[in-house]
Short mmCIF file of C-alpha atoms and ligand atoms in Angstrom, two decimals:
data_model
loop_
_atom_site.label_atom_id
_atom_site.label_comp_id
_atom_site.label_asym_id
_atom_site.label_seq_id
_atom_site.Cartn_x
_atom_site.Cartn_y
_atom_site.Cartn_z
CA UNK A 916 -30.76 2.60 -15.11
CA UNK A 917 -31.47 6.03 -16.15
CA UNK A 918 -29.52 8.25 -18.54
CA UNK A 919 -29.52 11.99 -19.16
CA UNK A 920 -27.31 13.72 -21.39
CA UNK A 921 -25.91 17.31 -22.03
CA UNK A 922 -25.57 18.23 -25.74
CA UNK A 923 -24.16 21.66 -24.56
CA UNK A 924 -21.39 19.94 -23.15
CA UNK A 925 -20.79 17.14 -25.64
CA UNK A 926 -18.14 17.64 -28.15
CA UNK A 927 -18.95 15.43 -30.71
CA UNK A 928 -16.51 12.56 -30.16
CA UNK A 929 -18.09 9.83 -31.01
CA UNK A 930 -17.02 7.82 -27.95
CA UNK A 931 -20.30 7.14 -26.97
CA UNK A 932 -21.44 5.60 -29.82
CA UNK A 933 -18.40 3.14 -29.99
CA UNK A 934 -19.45 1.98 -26.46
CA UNK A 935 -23.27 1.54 -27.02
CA UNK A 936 -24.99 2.07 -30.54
CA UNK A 937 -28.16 0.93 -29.18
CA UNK A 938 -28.34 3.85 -27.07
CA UNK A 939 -26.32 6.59 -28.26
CA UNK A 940 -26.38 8.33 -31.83
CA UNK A 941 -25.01 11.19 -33.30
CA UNK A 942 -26.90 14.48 -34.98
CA UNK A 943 -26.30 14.65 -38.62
CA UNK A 944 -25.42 18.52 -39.01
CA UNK A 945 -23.22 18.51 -36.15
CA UNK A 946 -22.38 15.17 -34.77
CA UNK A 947 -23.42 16.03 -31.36
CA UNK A 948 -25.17 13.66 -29.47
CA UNK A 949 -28.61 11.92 -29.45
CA UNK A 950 -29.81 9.58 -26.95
CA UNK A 951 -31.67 6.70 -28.46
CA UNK A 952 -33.18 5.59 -25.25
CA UNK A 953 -32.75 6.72 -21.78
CA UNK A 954 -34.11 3.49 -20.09
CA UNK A 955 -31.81 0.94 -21.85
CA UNK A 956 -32.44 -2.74 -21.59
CA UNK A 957 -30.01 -4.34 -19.09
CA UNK A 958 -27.70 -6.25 -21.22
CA UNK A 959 -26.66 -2.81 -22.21
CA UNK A 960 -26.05 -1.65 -18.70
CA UNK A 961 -21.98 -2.29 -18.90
CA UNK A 962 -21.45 -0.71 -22.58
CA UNK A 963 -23.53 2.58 -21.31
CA UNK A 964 -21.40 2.29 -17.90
CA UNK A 965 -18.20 2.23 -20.12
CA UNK A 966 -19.69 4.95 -22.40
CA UNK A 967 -19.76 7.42 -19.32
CA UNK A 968 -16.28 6.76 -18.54
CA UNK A 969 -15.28 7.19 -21.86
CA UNK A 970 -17.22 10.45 -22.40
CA UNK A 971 -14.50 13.38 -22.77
CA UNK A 972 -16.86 15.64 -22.28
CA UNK A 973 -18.49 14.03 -18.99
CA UNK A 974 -21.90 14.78 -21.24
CA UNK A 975 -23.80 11.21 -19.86
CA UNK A 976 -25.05 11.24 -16.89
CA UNK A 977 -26.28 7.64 -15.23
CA UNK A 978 -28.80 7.01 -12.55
CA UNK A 979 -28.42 3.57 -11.17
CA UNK B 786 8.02 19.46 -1.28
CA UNK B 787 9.02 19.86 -5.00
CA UNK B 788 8.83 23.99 -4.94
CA UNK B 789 11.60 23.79 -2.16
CA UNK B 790 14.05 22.47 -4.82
CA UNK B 791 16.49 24.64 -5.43
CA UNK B 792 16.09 25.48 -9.46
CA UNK B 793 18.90 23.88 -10.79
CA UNK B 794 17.05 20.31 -8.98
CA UNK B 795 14.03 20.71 -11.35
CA UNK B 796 14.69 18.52 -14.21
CA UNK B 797 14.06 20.12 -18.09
CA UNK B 798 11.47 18.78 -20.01
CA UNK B 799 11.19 16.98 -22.61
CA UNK B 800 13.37 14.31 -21.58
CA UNK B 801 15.16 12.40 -23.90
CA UNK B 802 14.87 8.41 -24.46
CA UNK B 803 16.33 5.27 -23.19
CA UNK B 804 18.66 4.50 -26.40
CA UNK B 805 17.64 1.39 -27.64
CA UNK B 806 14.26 1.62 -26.37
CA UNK B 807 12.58 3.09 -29.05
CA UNK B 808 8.91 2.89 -27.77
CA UNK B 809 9.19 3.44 -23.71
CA UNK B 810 9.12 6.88 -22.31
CA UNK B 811 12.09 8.51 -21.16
CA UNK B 812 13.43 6.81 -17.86
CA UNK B 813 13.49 10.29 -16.63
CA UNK B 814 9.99 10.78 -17.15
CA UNK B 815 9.22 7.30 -15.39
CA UNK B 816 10.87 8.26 -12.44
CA UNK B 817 9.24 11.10 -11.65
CA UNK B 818 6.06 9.26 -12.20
CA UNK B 819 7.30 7.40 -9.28
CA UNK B 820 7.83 10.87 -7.14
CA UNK B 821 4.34 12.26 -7.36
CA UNK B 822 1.33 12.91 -9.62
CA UNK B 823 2.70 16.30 -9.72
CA UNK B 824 6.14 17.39 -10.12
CA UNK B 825 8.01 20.29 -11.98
CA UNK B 826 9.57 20.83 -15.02
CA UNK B 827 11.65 23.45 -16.58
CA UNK B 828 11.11 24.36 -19.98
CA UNK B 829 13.23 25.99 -22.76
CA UNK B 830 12.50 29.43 -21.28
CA UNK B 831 12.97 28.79 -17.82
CA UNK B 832 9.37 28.36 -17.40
CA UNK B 833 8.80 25.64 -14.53
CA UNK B 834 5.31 24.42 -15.20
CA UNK B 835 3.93 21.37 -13.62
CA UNK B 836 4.22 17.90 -14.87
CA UNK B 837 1.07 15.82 -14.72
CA UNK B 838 2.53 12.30 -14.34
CA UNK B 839 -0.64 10.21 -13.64
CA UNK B 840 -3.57 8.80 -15.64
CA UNK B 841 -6.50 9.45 -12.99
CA UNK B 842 -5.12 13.72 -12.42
CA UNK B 843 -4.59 14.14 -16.15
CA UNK B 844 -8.27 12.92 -17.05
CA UNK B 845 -9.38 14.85 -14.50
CA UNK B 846 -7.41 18.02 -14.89
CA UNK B 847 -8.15 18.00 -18.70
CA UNK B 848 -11.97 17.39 -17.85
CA UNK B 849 -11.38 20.49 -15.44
CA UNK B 850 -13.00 24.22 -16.65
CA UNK B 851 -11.12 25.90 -14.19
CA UNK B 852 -7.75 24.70 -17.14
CA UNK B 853 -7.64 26.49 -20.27
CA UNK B 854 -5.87 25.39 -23.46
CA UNK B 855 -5.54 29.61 -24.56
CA UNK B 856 -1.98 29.76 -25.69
CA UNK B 857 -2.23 33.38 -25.46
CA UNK B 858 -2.29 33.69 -21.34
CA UNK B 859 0.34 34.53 -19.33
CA UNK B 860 1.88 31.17 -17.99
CA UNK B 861 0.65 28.98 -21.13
CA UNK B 862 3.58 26.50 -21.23
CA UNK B 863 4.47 26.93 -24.92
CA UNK B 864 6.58 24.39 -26.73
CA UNK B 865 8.43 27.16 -28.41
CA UNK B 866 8.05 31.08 -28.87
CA UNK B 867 4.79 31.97 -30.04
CA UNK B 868 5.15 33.24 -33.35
CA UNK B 869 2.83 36.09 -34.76
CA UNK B 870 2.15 34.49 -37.95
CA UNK B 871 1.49 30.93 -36.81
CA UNK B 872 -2.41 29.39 -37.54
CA UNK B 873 -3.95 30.00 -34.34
CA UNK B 874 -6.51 27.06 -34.12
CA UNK B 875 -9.75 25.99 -32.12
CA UNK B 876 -7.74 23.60 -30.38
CA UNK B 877 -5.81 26.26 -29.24
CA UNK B 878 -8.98 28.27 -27.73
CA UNK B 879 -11.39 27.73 -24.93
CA UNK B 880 -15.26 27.63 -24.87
CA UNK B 881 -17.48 29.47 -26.33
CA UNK B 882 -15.52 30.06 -29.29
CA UNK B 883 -13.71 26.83 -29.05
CA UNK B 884 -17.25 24.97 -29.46
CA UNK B 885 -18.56 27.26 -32.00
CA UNK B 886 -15.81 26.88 -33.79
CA UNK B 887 -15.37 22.99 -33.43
CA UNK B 888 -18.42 22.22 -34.34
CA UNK B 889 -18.70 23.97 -37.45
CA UNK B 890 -16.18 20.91 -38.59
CA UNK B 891 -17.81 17.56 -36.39
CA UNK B 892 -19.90 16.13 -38.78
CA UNK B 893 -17.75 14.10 -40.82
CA UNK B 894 -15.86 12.67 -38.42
CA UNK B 895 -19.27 11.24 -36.58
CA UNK B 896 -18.98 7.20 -36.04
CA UNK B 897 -21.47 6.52 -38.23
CA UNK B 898 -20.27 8.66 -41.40
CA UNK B 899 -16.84 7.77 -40.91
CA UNK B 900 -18.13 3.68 -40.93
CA UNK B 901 -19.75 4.73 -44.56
CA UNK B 902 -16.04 5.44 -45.34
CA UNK B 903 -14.40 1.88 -44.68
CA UNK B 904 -15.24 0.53 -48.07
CA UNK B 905 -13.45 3.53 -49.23
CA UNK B 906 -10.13 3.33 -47.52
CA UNK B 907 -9.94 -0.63 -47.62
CA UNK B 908 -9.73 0.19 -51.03
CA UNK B 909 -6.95 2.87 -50.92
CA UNK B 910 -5.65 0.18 -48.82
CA UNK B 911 -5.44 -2.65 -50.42
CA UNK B 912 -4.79 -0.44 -53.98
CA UNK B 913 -1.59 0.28 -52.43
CA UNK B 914 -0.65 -3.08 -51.18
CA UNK B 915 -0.83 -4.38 -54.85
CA UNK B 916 1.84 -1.83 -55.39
CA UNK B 917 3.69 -2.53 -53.47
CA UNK B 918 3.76 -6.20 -54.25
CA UNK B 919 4.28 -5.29 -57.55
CA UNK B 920 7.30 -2.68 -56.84
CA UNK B 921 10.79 -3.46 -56.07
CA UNK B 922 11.90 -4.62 -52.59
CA UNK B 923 13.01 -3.49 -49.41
CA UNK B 924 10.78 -0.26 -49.64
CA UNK B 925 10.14 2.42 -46.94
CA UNK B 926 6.73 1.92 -45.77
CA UNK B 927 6.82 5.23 -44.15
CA UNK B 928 6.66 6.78 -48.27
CA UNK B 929 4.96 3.79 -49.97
CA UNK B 930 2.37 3.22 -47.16
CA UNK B 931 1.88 4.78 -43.78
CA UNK B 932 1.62 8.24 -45.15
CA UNK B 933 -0.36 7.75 -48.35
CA UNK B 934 -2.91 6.06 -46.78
CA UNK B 935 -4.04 9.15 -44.12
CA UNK B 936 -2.86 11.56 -46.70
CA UNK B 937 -5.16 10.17 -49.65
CA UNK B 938 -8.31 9.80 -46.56
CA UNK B 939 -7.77 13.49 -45.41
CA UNK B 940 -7.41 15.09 -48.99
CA UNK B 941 -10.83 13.34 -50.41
CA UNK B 942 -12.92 14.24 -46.98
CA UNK B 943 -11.41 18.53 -47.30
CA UNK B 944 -11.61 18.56 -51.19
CA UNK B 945 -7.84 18.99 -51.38
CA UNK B 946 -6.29 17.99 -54.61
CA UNK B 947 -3.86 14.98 -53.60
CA UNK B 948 -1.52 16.05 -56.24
CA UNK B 949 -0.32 18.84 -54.31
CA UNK B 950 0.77 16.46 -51.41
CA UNK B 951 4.44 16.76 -51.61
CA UNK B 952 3.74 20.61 -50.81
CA UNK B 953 1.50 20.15 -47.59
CA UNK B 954 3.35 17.00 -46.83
CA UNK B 955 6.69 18.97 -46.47
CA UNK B 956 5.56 22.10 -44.99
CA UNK B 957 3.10 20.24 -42.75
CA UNK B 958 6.22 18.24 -41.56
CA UNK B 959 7.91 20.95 -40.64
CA UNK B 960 5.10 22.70 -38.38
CA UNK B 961 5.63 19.84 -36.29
CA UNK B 962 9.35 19.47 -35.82
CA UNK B 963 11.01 20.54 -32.59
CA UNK B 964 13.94 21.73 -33.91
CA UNK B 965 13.01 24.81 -36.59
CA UNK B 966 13.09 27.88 -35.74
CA UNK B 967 10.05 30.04 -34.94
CA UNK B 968 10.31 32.47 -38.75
CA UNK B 969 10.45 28.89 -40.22
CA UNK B 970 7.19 27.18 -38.55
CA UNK B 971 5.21 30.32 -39.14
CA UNK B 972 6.55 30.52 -42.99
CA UNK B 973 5.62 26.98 -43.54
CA UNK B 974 2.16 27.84 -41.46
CA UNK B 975 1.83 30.66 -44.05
CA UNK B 976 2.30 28.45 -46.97
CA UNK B 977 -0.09 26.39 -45.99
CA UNK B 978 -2.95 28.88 -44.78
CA UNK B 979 -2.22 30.84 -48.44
CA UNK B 980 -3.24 27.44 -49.81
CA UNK B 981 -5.74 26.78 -48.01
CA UNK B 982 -7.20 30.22 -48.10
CA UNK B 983 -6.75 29.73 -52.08
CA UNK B 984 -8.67 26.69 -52.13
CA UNK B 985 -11.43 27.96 -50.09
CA UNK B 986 -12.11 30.99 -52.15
CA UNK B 987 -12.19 28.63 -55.61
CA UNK B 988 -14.66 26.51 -53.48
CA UNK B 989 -16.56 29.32 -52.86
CA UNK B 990 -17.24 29.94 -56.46
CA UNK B 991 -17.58 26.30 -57.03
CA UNK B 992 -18.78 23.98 -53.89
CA UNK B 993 -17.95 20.25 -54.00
CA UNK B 994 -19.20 17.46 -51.80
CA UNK B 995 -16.41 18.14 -49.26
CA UNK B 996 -15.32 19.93 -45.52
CA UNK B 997 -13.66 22.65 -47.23
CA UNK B 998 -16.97 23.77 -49.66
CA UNK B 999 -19.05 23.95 -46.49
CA UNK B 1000 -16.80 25.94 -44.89
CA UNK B 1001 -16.76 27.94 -47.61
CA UNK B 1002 -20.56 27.78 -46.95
CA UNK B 1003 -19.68 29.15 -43.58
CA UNK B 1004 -17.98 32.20 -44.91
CA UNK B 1005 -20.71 32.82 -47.74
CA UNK B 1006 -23.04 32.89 -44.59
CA UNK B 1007 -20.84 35.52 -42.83
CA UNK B 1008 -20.14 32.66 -39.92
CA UNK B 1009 -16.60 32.58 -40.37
CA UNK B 1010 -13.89 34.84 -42.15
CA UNK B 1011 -12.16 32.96 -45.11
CA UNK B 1012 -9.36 32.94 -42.66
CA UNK B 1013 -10.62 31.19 -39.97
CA UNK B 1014 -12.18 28.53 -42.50
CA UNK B 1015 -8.31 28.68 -43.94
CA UNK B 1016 -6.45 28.18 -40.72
CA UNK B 1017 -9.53 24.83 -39.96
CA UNK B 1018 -8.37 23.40 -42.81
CA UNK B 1019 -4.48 23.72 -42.16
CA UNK B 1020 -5.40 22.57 -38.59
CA UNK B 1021 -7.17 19.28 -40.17
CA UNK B 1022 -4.64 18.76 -42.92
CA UNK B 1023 -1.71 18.62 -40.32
CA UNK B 1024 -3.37 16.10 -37.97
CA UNK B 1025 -4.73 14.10 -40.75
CA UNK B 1026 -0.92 13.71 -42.20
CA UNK B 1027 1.08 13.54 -38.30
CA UNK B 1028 -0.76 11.54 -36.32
CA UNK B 1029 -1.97 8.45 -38.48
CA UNK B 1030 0.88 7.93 -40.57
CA UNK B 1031 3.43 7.65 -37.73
CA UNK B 1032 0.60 5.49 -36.12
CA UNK B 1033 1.21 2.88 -39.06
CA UNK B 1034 4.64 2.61 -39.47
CA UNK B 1035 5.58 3.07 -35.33
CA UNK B 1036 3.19 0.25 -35.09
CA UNK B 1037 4.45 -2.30 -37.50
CA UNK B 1038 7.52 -1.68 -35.83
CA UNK B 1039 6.50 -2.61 -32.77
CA UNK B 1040 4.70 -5.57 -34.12
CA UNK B 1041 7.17 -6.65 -35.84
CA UNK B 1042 9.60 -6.36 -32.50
CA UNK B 1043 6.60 -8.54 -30.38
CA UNK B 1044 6.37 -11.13 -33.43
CA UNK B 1045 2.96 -13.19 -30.72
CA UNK B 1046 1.24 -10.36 -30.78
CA UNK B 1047 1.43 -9.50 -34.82
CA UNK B 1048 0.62 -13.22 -35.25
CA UNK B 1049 -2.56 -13.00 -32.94
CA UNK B 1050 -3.67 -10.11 -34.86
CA UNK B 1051 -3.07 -11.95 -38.36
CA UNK B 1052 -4.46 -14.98 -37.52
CA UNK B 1053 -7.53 -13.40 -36.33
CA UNK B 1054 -10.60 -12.28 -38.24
CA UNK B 1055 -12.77 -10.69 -34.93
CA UNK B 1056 -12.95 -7.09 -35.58
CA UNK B 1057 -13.19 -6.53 -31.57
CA UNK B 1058 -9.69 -8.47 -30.99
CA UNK B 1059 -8.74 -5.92 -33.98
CA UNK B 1060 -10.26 -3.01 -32.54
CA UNK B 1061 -8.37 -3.72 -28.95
CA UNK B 1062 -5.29 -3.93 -30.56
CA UNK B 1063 -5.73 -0.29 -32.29
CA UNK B 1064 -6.37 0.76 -28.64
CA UNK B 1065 -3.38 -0.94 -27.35
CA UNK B 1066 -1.41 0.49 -29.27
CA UNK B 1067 -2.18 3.72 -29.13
CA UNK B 1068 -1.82 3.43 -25.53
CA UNK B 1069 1.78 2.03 -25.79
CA UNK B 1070 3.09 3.76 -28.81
CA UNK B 1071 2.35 7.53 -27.58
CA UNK B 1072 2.75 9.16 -30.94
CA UNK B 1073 1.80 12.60 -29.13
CA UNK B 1074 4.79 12.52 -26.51
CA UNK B 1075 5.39 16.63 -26.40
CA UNK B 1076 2.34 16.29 -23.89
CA UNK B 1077 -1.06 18.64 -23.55
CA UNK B 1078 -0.48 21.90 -22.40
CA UNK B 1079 -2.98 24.41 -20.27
CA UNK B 1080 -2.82 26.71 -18.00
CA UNK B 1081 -5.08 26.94 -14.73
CA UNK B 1082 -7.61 29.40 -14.69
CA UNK B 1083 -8.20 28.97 -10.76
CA UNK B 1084 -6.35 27.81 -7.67
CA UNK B 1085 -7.01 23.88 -7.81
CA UNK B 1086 -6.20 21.60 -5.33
CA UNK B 1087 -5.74 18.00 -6.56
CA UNK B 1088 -3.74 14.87 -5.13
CA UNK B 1089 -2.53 17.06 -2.24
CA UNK B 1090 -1.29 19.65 -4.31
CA UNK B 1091 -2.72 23.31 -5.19
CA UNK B 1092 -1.84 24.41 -8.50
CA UNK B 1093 -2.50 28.44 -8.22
CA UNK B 1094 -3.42 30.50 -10.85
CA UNK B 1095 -1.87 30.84 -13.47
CA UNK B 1096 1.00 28.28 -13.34
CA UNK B 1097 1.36 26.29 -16.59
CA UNK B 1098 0.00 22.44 -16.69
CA UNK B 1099 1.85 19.75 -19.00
CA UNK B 1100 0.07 16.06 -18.97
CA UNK B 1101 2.40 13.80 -20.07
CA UNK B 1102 0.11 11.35 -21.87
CA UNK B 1103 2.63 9.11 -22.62
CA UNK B 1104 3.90 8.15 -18.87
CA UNK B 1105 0.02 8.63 -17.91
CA UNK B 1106 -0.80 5.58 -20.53
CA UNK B 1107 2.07 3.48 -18.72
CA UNK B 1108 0.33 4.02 -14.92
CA UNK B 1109 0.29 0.57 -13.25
CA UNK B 1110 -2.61 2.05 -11.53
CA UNK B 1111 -4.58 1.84 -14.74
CA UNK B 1112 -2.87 -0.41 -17.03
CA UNK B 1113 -1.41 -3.59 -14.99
CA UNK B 1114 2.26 -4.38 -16.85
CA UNK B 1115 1.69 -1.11 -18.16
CA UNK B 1116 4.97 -1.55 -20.32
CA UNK B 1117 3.76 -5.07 -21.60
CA UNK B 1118 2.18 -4.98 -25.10
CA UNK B 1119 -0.93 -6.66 -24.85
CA UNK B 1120 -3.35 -6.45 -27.67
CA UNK B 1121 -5.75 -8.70 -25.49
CA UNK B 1122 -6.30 -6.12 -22.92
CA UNK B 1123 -8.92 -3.63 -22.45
CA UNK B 1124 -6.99 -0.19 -23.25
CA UNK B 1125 -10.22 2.37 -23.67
CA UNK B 1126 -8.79 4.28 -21.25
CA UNK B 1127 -5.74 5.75 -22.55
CA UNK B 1128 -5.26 9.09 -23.05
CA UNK B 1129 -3.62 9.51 -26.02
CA UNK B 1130 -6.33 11.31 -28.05
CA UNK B 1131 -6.48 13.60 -24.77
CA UNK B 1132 -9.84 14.05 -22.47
CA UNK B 1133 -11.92 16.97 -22.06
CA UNK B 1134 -13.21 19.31 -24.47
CA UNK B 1135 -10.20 19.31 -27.02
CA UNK B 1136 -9.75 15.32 -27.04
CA UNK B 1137 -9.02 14.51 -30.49
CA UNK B 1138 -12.22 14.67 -33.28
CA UNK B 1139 -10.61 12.80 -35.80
CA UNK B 1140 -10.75 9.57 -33.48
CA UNK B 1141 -13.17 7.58 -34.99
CA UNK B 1142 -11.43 8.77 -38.19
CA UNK B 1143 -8.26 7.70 -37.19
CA UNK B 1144 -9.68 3.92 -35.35
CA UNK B 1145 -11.02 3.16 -38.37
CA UNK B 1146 -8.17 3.72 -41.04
CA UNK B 1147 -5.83 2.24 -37.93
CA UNK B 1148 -8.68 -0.87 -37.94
CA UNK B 1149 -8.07 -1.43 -41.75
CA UNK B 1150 -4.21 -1.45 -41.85
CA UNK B 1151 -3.52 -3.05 -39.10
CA UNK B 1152 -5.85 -6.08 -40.19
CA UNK B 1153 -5.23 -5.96 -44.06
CA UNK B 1154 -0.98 -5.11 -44.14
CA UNK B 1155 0.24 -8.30 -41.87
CA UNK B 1156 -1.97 -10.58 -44.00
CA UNK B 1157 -1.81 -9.74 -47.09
CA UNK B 1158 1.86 -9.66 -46.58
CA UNK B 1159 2.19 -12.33 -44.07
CA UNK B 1160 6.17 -12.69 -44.18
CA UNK B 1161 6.58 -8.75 -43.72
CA UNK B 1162 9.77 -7.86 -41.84
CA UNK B 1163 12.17 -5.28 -41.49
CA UNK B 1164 14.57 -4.85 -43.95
CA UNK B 1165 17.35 -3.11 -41.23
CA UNK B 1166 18.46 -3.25 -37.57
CA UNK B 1167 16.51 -1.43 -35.60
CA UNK B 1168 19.96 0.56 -34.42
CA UNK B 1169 19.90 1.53 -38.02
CA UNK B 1170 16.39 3.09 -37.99
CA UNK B 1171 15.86 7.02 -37.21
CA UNK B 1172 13.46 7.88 -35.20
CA UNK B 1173 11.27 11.54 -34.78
CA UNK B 1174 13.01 12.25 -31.61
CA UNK B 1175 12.96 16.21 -32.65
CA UNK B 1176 8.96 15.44 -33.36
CA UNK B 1177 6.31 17.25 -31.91
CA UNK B 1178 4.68 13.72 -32.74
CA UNK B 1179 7.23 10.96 -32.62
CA UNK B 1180 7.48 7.91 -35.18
CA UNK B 1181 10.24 7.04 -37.71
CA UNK B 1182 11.44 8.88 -40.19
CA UNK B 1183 11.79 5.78 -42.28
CA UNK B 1184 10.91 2.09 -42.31
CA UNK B 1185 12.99 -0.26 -44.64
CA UNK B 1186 10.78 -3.29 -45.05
CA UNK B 1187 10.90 -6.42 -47.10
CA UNK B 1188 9.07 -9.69 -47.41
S1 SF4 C 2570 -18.86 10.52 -25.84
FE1 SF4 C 2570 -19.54 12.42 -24.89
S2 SF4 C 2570 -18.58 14.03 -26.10
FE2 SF4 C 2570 -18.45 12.15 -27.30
S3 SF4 C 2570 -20.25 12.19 -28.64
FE3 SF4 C 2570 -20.79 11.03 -26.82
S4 SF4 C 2570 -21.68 12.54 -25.42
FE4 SF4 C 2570 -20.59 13.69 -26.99
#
């Protein structure tokens, strides 16, 4: 699994992070996103599956 | 199909309730779920915008950039006559100046900052429990509770003085009723952006560790006029007070009316089974019932359907978080089940930035109240209880509770 995000796109939600702290942060000054790792372990793969889905934005993008 | 109906077949919107069935959506509503994903409505001004019944066309139509959520085009579906002097918000705006604008007030409300807060509200929370263990009984929980607990959150994160509440409480209440007219809204709208403006300027002069000093900041820096950062903070102040508050006391309600499902959530201590059943509830409970409104931007064609130009888009959040096609049983309360999906903080661009905000002091209550106060129970029939039919955000006016 692969992720890519778009921080011009993401509004700062927060939904991400719910799903999968391991992967996903948020920028101090702004709260826009941050992506921890873009190769996550696959235990994570559901939580970063659900995090996409979740995304209001559509910001994460996954390659299986 | 539906644009062949002669006008006087298109049914008005908003519908009203089932009586007795205080937490469904209006049968009305249901049924035209069960006619199509799109259908039309007639407004208060004739207006016959469509009706976006199901979960998988509002996420994507509110995902969509050809929609807009600028209450100033022609065919916006306004709730009421737009009124000069109201607080035109970012939420209220489209991109860029939506983002630029939204962003300037994110930071606080990130996951991890609004965590550092829990200590914090568990103890406004369980401060006002003691109270009202100590006080006399029944009480409302609506006044003693449900809206102290958002109101005292919101006023220490913008730097407004608490002790003013019964001001922004009343004229923040009355922004969001259905029923005033259009010179009242925009009065109380005034009030509060005068007070807002008021506190921004002294916060100029004298910056705190709050949202309002750095957006005072903001306007020092020449990002933002002092009535922009004026009309932010009447925006935050308002959602702050409406959305929680009705959250809490709707939602013991309904517990209390599903008496397995409040003991499952007492008798557990797993903040995930806690979590859900925030989710679940905000799924069933639809506190935001007046639905989102846009407007398309574009022609769009969607579930068979082509929405031109210009015609006026209302997604009923409330019938789209009861679609069997998500949500099996979706009438069933079911804190067990996985709810992530509902829509009632929105989707897209404008969904709600308080959330984690709002999951968090939601995450408190709901597993402090029931426990601390394990024999909790309304203290009247349910006939007996008024409820915010005239809301923009619907809850109950009042809660009589005992224990
Ligand atoms: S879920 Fe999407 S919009 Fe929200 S913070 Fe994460 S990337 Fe941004």
């Amino acid at each position: 699994m692969r992720i890519t995000i778009d921080q011009d796109k993401c509004v700062a939600s927060g939904q991400c992070v719910t799903a999968a702290m391991d992967v996903f942060d948020q920028r101090d000054e702004d709260g826009i996103v941050v992506l921890l790792t873009s190769t996550p372990p696959a235990e994570l793969a559901d939580d970063v599956r659900q995090a996409a889905i979740l995304c209001p934005a559509l910001a994460i993008h996954i390659e299986e | 199909m539906t644009e062949t109906l002669n006008q006087a077949e298109i049914p008005q919107f908003p519908m009203a309730r089932a009586a007795g069935c205080p937490f469904d959506p209006p049968p009305t509503l249901k049924a035209l779920q069960e006619e199509g994903p799109l259908v039309k409505v007639r407004l208060w001004d004739g207006r016959t915008p469509w009706l976006v019944t199901r979960h998988a066309e509002q996420r994507a139509l509110l995902a969509d950039p050809r929609v807009s959520a600028d209450i100033t085009r022609p065919g916006y579906p306004g709730q009421t006559p737009i009124s000069g002097g109201s607080p035109l918000s970012f939420i209220l705006m489209d991109d860029p100046e939506h983002a630029r604008l939204r962003r300037m007030v994110t930071a606080p409300f990130a996951v991890k900052r609004v965590e550092a807060l829990r200590p914090v509200v568990q103890k406004i929370v369980d401060e006002l429990i003691d109270d009202l263990l100590a006080g006399p009984k029944p009480v409302d929980l609506v006044e003693a509770f449900a809206l102290p607990v958002p109101s005292l959150v919101i006023c220490e994160l913008l730097g407004v003085p608490y002790s003013d509440h019964d001001f922004f409480q009343d004229n923040s209440k009355t922004i969001v009723k259905r029923d005033v007219t259009p010179e009242q809204r925009a009065a109380a709208g005034g009030r509060l952006a005068e007070y807002l403006g008021d506190l921004v300027g002294r916060k100029l002069a004298d910056p705190g560790d709050d949202l309002l000093s750095q957006l005072a900041g903001r306007v020092k820096a020449g990002e933002l006029s002092q009535r922009e950062a004026a009309q932010m903070g009447v925006l935050l102040l308002i959602a702050g007070h409406e959305t929680t508050a009705n959250m809490i006391a709707l939602g013991t309600l309904a517990l209390l009316q599903h008496p397995h499902q409040l003991a499952l959530l007492r008798e557990s201590d797993d903040p995930k089974l806690v979590a859900g059943a925030v989710e679940e509830l905000l799924r069933y409970l639809n506190i935001t019932h007046s639905g989102r409104r846009r407007v398309a931007l574009e022609d769009i064609e969607i579930a068979g359907q082509v929405i031109r130009a210009g015609d006026g888009l209302i997604m009923a959040n409330d019938i789209g978080n009861r679609d069997a096609a998500t949500f099996p049983d979706p009438d069933e309360l079911d804190i067990r089940r996985d709810a992530r999906l509902h829509v009632a903080f929105g989707f897209g661009v404008h969904q709600c930035l308080g959330q984690p905000l709002a999951r968090m002091e939601l995450q408190v209550v709901y597993s402090t109240l029931y426990r601390r106060i394990p024999t909790l129970r309304a203290a009247t029939d349910l006939d007996q209880i008024s409820f915010k039919h005239d809301g923009q955000v619907y809850g109950v006016y009042e809660l009589p509770v005992t224990w």
